[in-house]
Tab-separated table of C-alpha atoms and ligand atoms in Angstrom:
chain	number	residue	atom	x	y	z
A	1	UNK	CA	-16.489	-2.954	6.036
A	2	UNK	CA	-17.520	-0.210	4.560
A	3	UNK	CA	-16.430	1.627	0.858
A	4	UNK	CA	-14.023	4.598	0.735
A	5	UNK	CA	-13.578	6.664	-1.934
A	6	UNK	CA	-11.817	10.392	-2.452
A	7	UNK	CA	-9.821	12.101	-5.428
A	8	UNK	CA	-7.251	14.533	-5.457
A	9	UNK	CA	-6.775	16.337	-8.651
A	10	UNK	CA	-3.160	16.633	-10.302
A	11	UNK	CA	-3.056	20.676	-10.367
A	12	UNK	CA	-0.135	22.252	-9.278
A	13	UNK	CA	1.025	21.043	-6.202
A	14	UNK	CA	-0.634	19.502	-3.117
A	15	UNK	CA	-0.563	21.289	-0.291
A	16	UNK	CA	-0.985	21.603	3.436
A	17	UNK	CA	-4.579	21.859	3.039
A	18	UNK	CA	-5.068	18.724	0.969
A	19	UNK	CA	-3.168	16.898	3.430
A	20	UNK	CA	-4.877	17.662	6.438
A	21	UNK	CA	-8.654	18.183	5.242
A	22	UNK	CA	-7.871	14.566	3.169
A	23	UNK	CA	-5.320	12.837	2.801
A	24	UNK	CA	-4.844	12.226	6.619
A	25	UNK	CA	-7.931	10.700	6.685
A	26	UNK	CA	-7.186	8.409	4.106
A	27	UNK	CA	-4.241	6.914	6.026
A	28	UNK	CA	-6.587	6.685	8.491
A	29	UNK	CA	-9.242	5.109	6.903
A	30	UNK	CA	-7.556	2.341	4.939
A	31	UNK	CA	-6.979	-0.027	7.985
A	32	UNK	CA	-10.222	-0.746	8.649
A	33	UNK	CA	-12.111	0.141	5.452
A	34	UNK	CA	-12.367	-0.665	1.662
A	35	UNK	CA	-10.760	2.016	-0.162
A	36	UNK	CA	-10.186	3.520	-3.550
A	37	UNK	CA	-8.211	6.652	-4.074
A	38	UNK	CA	-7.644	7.950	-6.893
A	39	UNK	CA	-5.900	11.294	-9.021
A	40	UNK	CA	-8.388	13.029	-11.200
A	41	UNK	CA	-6.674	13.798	-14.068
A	42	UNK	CA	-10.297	14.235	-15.967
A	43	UNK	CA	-11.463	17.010	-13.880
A	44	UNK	CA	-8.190	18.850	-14.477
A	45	UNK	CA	-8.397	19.195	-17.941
A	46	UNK	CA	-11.660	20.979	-16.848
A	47	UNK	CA	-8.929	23.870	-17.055
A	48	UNK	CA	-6.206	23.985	-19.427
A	49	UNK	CA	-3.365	21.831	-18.639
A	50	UNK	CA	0.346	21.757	-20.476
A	51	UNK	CA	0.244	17.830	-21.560
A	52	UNK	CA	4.023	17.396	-20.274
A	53	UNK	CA	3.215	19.413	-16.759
A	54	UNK	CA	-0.359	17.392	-16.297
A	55	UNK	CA	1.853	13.893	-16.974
A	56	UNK	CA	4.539	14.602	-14.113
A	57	UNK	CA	2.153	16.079	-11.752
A	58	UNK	CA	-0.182	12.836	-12.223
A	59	UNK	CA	2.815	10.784	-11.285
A	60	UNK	CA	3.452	13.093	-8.716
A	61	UNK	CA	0.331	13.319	-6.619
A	62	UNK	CA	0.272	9.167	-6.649
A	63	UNK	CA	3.888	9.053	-5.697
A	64	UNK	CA	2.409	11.602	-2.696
A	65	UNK	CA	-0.498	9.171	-1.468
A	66	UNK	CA	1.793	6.367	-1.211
A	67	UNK	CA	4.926	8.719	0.050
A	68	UNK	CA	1.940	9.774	2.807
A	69	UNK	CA	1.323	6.775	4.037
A	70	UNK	CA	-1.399	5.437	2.129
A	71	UNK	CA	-0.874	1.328	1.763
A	72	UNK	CA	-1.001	0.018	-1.917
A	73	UNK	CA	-1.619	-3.493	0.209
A	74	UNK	CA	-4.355	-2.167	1.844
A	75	UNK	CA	-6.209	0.535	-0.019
A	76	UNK	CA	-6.730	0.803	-4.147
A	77	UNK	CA	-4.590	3.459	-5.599
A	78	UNK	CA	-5.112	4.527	-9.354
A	79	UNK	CA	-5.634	7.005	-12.349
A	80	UNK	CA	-8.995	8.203	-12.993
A	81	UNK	CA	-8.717	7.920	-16.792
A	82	UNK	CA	-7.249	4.627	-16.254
A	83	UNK	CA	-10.829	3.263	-15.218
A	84	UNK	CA	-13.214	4.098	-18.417
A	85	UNK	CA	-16.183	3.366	-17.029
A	86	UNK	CA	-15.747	7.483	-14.670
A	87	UNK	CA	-16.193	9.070	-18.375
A	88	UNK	CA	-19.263	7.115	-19.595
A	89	UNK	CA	-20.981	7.154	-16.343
A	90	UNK	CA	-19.874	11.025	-15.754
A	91	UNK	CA	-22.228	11.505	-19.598
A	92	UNK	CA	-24.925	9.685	-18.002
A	93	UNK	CA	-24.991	11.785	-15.076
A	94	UNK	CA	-25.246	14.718	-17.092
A	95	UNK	CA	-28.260	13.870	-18.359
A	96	UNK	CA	-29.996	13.496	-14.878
A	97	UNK	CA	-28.151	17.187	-13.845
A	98	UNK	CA	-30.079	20.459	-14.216
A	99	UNK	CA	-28.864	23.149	-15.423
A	100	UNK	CA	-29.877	25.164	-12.203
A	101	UNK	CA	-28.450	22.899	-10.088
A	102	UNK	CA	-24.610	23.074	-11.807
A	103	UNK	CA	-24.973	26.850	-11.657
A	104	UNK	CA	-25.689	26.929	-7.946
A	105	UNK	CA	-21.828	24.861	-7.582
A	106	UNK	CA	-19.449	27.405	-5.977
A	107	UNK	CA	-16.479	25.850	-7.298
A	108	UNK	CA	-18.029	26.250	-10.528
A	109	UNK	CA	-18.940	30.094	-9.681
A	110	UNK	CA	-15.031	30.511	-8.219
A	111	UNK	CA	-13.359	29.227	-11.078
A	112	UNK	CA	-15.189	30.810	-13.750
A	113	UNK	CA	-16.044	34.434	-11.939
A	114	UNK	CA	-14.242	36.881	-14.301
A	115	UNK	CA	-12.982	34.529	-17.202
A	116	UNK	CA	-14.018	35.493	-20.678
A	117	UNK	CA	-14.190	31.756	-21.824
A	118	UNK	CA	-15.566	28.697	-19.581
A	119	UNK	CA	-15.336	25.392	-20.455
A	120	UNK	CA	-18.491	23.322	-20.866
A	121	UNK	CA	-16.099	20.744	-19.103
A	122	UNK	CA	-15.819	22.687	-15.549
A	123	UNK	CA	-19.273	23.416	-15.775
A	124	UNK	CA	-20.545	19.651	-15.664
A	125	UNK	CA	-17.657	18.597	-13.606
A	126	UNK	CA	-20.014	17.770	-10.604
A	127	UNK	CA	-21.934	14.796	-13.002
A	128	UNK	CA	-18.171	13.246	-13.286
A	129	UNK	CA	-17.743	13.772	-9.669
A	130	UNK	CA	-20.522	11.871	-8.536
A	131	UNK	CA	-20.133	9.178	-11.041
A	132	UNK	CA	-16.546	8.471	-9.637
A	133	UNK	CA	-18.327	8.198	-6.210
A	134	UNK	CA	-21.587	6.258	-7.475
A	135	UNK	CA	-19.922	3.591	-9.623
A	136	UNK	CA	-18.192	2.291	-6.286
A	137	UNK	CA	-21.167	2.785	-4.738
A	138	UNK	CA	-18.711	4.472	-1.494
A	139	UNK	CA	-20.514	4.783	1.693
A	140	UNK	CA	-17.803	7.348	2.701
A	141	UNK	CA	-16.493	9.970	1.158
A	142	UNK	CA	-13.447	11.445	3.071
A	143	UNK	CA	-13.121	15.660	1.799
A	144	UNK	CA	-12.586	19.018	2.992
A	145	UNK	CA	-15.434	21.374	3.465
A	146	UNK	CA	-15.156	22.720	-0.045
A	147	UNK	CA	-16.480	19.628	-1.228
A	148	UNK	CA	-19.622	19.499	0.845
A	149	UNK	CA	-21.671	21.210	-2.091
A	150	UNK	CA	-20.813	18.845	-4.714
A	151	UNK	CA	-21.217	15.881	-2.279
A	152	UNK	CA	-24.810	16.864	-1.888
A	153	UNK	CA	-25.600	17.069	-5.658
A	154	UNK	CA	-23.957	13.340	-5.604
A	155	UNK	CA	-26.564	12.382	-2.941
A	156	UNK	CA	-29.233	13.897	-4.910
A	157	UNK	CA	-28.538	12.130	-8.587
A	158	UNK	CA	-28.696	9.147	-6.307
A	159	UNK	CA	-31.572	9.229	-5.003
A	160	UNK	CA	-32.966	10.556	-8.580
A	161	UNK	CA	-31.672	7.371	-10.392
A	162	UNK	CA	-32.680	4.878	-7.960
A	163	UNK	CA	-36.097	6.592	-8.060
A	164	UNK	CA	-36.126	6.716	-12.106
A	165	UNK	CA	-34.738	3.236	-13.284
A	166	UNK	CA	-34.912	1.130	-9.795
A	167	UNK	CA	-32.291	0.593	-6.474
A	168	UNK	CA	-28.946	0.668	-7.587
A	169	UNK	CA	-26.797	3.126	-5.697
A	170	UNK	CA	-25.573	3.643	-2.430
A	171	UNK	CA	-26.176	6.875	-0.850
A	172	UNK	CA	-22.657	7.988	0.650
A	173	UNK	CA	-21.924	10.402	3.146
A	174	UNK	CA	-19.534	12.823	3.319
A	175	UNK	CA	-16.452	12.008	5.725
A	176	UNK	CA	-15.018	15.860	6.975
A	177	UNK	CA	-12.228	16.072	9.978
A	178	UNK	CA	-13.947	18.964	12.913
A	179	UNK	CA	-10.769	21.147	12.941
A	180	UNK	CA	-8.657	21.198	9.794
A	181	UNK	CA	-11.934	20.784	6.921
A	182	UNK	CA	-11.011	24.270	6.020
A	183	UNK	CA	-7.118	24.966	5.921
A	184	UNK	CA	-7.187	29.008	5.137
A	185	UNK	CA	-4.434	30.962	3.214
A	186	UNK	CA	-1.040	31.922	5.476
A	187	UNK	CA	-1.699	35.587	3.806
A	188	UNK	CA	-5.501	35.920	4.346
A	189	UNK	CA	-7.393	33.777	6.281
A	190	UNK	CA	-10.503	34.492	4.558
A	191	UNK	CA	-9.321	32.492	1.649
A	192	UNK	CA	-8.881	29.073	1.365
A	193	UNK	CA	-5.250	27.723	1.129
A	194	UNK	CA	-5.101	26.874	-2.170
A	195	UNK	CA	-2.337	25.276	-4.866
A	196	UNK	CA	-3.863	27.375	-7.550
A	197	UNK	CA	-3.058	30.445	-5.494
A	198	UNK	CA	-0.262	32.972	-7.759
A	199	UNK	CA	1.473	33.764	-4.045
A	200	UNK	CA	3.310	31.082	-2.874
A	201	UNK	CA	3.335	32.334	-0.041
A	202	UNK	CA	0.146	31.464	1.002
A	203	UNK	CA	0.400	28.026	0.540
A	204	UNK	CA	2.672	25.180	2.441
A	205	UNK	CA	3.163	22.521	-0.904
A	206	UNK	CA	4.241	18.900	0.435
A	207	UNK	CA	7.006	19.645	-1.606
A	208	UNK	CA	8.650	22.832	-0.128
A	209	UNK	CA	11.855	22.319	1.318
A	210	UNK	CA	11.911	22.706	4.981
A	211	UNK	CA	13.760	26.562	4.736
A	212	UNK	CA	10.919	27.762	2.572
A	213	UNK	CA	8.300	26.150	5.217
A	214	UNK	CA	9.984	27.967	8.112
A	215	UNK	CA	9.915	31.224	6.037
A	216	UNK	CA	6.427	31.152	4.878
A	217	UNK	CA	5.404	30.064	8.403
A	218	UNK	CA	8.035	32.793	10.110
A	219	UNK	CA	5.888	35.687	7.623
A	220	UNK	CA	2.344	34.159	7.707
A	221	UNK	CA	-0.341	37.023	8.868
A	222	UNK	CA	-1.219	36.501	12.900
A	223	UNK	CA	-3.723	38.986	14.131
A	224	UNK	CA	-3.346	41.981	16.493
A	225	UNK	CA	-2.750	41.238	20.045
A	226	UNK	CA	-0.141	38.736	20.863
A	227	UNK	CA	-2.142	35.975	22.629
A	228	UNK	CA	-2.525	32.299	20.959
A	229	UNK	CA	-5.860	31.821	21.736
A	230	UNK	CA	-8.553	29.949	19.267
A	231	UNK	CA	-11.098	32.104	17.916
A	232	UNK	CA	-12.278	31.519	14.447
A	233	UNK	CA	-14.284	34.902	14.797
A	234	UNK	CA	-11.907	37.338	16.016
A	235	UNK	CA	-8.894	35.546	15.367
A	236	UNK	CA	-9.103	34.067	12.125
A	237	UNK	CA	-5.495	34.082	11.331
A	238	UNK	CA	-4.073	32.767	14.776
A	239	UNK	CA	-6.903	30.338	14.778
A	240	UNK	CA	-5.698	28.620	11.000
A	241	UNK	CA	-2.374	28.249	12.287
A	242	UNK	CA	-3.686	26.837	15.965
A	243	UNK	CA	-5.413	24.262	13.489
A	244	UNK	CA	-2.333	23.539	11.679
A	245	UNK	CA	-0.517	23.152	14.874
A	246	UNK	CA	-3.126	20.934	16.086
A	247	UNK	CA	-2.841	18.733	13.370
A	248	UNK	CA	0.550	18.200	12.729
A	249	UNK	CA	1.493	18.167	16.483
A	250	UNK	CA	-1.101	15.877	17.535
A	251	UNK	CA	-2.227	17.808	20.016
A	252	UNK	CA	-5.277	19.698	21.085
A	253	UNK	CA	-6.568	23.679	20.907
A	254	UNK	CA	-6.877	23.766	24.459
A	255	UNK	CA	-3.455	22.250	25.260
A	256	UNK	CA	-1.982	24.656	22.258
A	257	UNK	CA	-3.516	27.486	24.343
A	258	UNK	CA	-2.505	26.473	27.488
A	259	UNK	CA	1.640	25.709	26.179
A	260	UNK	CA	2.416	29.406	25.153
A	261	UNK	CA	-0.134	31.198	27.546
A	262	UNK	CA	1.702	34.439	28.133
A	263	UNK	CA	4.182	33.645	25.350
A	264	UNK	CA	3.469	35.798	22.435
A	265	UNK	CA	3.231	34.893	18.893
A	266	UNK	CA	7.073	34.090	18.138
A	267	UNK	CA	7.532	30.803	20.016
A	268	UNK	CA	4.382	29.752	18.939
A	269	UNK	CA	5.200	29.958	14.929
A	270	UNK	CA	8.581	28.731	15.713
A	271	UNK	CA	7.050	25.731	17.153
A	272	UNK	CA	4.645	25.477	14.504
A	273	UNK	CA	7.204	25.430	11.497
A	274	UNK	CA	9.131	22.458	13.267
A	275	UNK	CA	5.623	20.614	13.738
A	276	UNK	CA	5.156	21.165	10.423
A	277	UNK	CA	9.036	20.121	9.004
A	278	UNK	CA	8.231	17.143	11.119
A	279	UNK	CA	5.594	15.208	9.221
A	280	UNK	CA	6.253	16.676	5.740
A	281	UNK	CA	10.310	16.364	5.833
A	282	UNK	CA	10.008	12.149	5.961
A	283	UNK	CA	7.075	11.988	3.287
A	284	UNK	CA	9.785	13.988	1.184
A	285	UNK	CA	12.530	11.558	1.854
A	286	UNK	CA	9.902	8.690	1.043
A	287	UNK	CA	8.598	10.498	-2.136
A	288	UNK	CA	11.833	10.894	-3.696
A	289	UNK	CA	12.289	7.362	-3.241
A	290	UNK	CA	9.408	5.833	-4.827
A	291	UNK	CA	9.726	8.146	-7.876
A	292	UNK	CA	13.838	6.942	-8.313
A	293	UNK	CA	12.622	3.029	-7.892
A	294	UNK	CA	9.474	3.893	-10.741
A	295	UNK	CA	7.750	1.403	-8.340
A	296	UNK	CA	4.205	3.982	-8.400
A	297	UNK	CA	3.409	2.571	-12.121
A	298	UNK	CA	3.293	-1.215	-10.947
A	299	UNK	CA	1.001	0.371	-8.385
A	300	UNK	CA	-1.365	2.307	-10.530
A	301	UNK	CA	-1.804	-0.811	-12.678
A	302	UNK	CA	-2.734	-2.797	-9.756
A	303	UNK	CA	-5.585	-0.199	-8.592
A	304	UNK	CA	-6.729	-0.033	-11.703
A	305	UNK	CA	-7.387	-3.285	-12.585
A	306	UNK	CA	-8.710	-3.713	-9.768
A	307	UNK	CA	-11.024	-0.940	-9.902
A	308	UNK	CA	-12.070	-1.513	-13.027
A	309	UNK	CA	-13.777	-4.571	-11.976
A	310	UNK	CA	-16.275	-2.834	-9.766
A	311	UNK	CA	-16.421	0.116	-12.058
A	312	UNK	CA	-17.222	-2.125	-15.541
A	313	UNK	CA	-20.362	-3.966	-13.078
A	314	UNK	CA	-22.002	-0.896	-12.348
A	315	UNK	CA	-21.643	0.696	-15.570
A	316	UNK	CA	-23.303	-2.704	-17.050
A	317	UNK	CA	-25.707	-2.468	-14.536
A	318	UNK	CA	-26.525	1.336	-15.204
A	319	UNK	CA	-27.004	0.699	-19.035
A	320	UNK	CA	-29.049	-1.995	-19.014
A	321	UNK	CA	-31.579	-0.246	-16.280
A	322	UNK	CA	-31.419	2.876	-18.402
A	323	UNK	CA	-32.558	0.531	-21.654
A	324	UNK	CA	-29.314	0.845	-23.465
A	325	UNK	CA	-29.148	-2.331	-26.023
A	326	UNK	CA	-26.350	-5.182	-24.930
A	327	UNK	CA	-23.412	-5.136	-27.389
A	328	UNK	CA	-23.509	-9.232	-26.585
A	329	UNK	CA	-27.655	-9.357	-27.396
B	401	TYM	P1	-9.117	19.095	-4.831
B	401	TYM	O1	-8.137	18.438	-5.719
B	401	TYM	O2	-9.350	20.556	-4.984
B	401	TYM	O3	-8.730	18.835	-3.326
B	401	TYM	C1	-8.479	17.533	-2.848
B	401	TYM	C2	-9.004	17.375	-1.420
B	401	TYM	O4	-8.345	18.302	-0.555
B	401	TYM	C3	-9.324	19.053	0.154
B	401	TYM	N1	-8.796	20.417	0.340
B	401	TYM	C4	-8.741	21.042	1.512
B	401	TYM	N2	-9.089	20.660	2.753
B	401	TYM	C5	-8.896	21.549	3.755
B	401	TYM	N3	-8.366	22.781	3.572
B	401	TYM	C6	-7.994	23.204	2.337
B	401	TYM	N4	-7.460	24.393	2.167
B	401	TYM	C7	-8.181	22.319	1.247
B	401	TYM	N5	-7.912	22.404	-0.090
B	401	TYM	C8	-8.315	21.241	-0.623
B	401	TYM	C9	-10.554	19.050	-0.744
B	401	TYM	O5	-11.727	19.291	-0.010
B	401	TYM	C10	-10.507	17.649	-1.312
B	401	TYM	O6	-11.068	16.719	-0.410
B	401	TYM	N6	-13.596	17.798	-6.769
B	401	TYM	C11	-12.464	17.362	-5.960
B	401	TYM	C12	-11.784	16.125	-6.493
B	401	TYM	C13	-12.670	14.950	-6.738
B	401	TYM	C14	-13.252	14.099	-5.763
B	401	TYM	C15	-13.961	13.093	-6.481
B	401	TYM	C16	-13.246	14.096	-4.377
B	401	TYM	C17	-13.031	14.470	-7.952
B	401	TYM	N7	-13.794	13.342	-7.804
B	401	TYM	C18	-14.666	12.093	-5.829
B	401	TYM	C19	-13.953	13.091	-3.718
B	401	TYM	C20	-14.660	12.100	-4.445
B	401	TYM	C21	-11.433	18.491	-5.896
B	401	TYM	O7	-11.394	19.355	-6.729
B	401	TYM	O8	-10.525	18.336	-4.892
């Protein structure tokens, strides 16, 4: 059995994109792996965050994993700040991290291009991120493409600590679906869909009722020509939505193609939004459930207690190899 591990952080609201490049592979992971999953409320303070809005939308994205489909039998579902042992092994990290190496991070590059004031915080973001991987010691790490870069740098302070104080981490590897690793924007498929995007538009949120998921699908950019054909090169905007399609239909590009040959654009996005009201509309009906019952903090106990095991060895583990004196002598 091998170790799972992925975060989601608690900004805004989850969308499409998270669902499809992650969180499906979650679900699928947990029946035959060892998972953790967990929201990252520590690497969203990395931007400022009203304390009332970061507490719901905690609560929020675990109510989602569960609401999802992700088994709080089967796979460990917590709060990163409810497992210490993330912060004090996210320091450590920074002390093995370069300098060069952080400012290389295109997240980091993204989310400060243009801002007058950057937070030390989002620049050393990447240490935490690898210590939340490391102190499981995950073989798997199931992310979108966007996390590729950051996965790498994990690899690397792996490799550098084992070499430096002696064996001690696993090396994962990242765990990235073929179609769907990159969900793009509904406006501009250039651009990643994101929740932090100001037009909501772009962006299908797992919350959206099913109206405003018909209309944003009904006005999303296609490309000029009319055929539904997948090609991420000269059809970047009718390709996205093919992937969408693909996803939430279960079925493949070349089937997609083959259904509206001839058809136009119109049935095919009218298709698509139902595809897409299919497999959000019940994870609504289940989400608003589990947050009436308050069942998700009985949950998020549970993972992290259980997490906290694995994640207080390591850290032991990781002080004493680093020569760090024992509080018990
Ligand atoms: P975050 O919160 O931005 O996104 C959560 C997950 O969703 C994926 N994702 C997408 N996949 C496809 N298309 C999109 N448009 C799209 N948008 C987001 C992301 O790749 C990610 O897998 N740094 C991470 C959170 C994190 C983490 C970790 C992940 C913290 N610690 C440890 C894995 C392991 C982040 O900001 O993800």
């Amino acid at each position: 059995m091998k170790k799972v591990l992925s975060g989601i952080q608690p900004s805004g609201q989850l969308t499409l994109g998270n669902y499809i490049g992650a969180m499906q592979n979650f679900i699928k992971l947990q029946h035959t792996e060892e998972c953790y999953f967990m929201v990252v409320d520590l690497h969203a303070v990395t931007v400022p965050q009203e304390p009332g809005a970061l507490r719901e939308q905690t609560e929020s994205v675990a109510a989602l994993f569960i609401a999802a489909g992700i088994d709080p039998a089967k796979a460990n579902v917590f709060v990163q700040s409810h497992v210490r042992a993330h912060a004090e092994l996210g320091w450590l990290f920074t002390t093995l991290t370069n300098m060069g190496e952080l400012e290389r991070m295109t997240q980091f590059k993204d989310k400060s291009s243009g801002k007058d004031s950057v937070g030390a915080g989002l620049f050393v973001y990447p240490a935490l991120m690898a210590a939340d991987i490391l102190i499981y010691n995950a073989d798997l790490v199931p992310v979108g493409d966007d996390q590729k870069q950051h996965l790498e740098l994990t690899r690397d302070l792996a490799h550098r600590f084992n070499q430096r104080f002696g064996s001690t981490f696993t090396i994962p590897e990242p765990f990235i679906p073929k179609v769907g690793a990159r969900v793009m924007s509904l406006d501009n498929a250039s651009k990643k869909m994101s929740k932090s995007n100001p037009n909501v538009g772009s962006f299908i949120a797992l919350l959206d009722p099913p109206d405003v998921i018909r209309k944003k699908i009904s006005r999303a950019t296609t490309d000029s020509g009319r055929e539904v054909k997948y090609d991420p090169a000269n059809k970047p905007e009718i390709s996205n939505l093919m992937g969408i399609y693909s996803h939430c239909a279960g079925m493949s590009l070349d089937e997609i193609e083959a259904k509206y040959d001839g058809q136009g654009y119109g049935p095919f996005k009218k298709d698509l939004a139902e595809h897409v009201v299919a497999v959000i509309e019940p994870i609504q009906t289940r989400y608003n459930e589990i947050r009436r019952t308050g069942e998700i903090h009985d949950i998020l106990k549970q993972g992290a207690e259980r997490a906290s095991l694995i994640a207080e060895k390591t850290i032991a583990e990781v002080k004493e190899k680093m020569g760090f004196l024992n509080p018990r002598g």
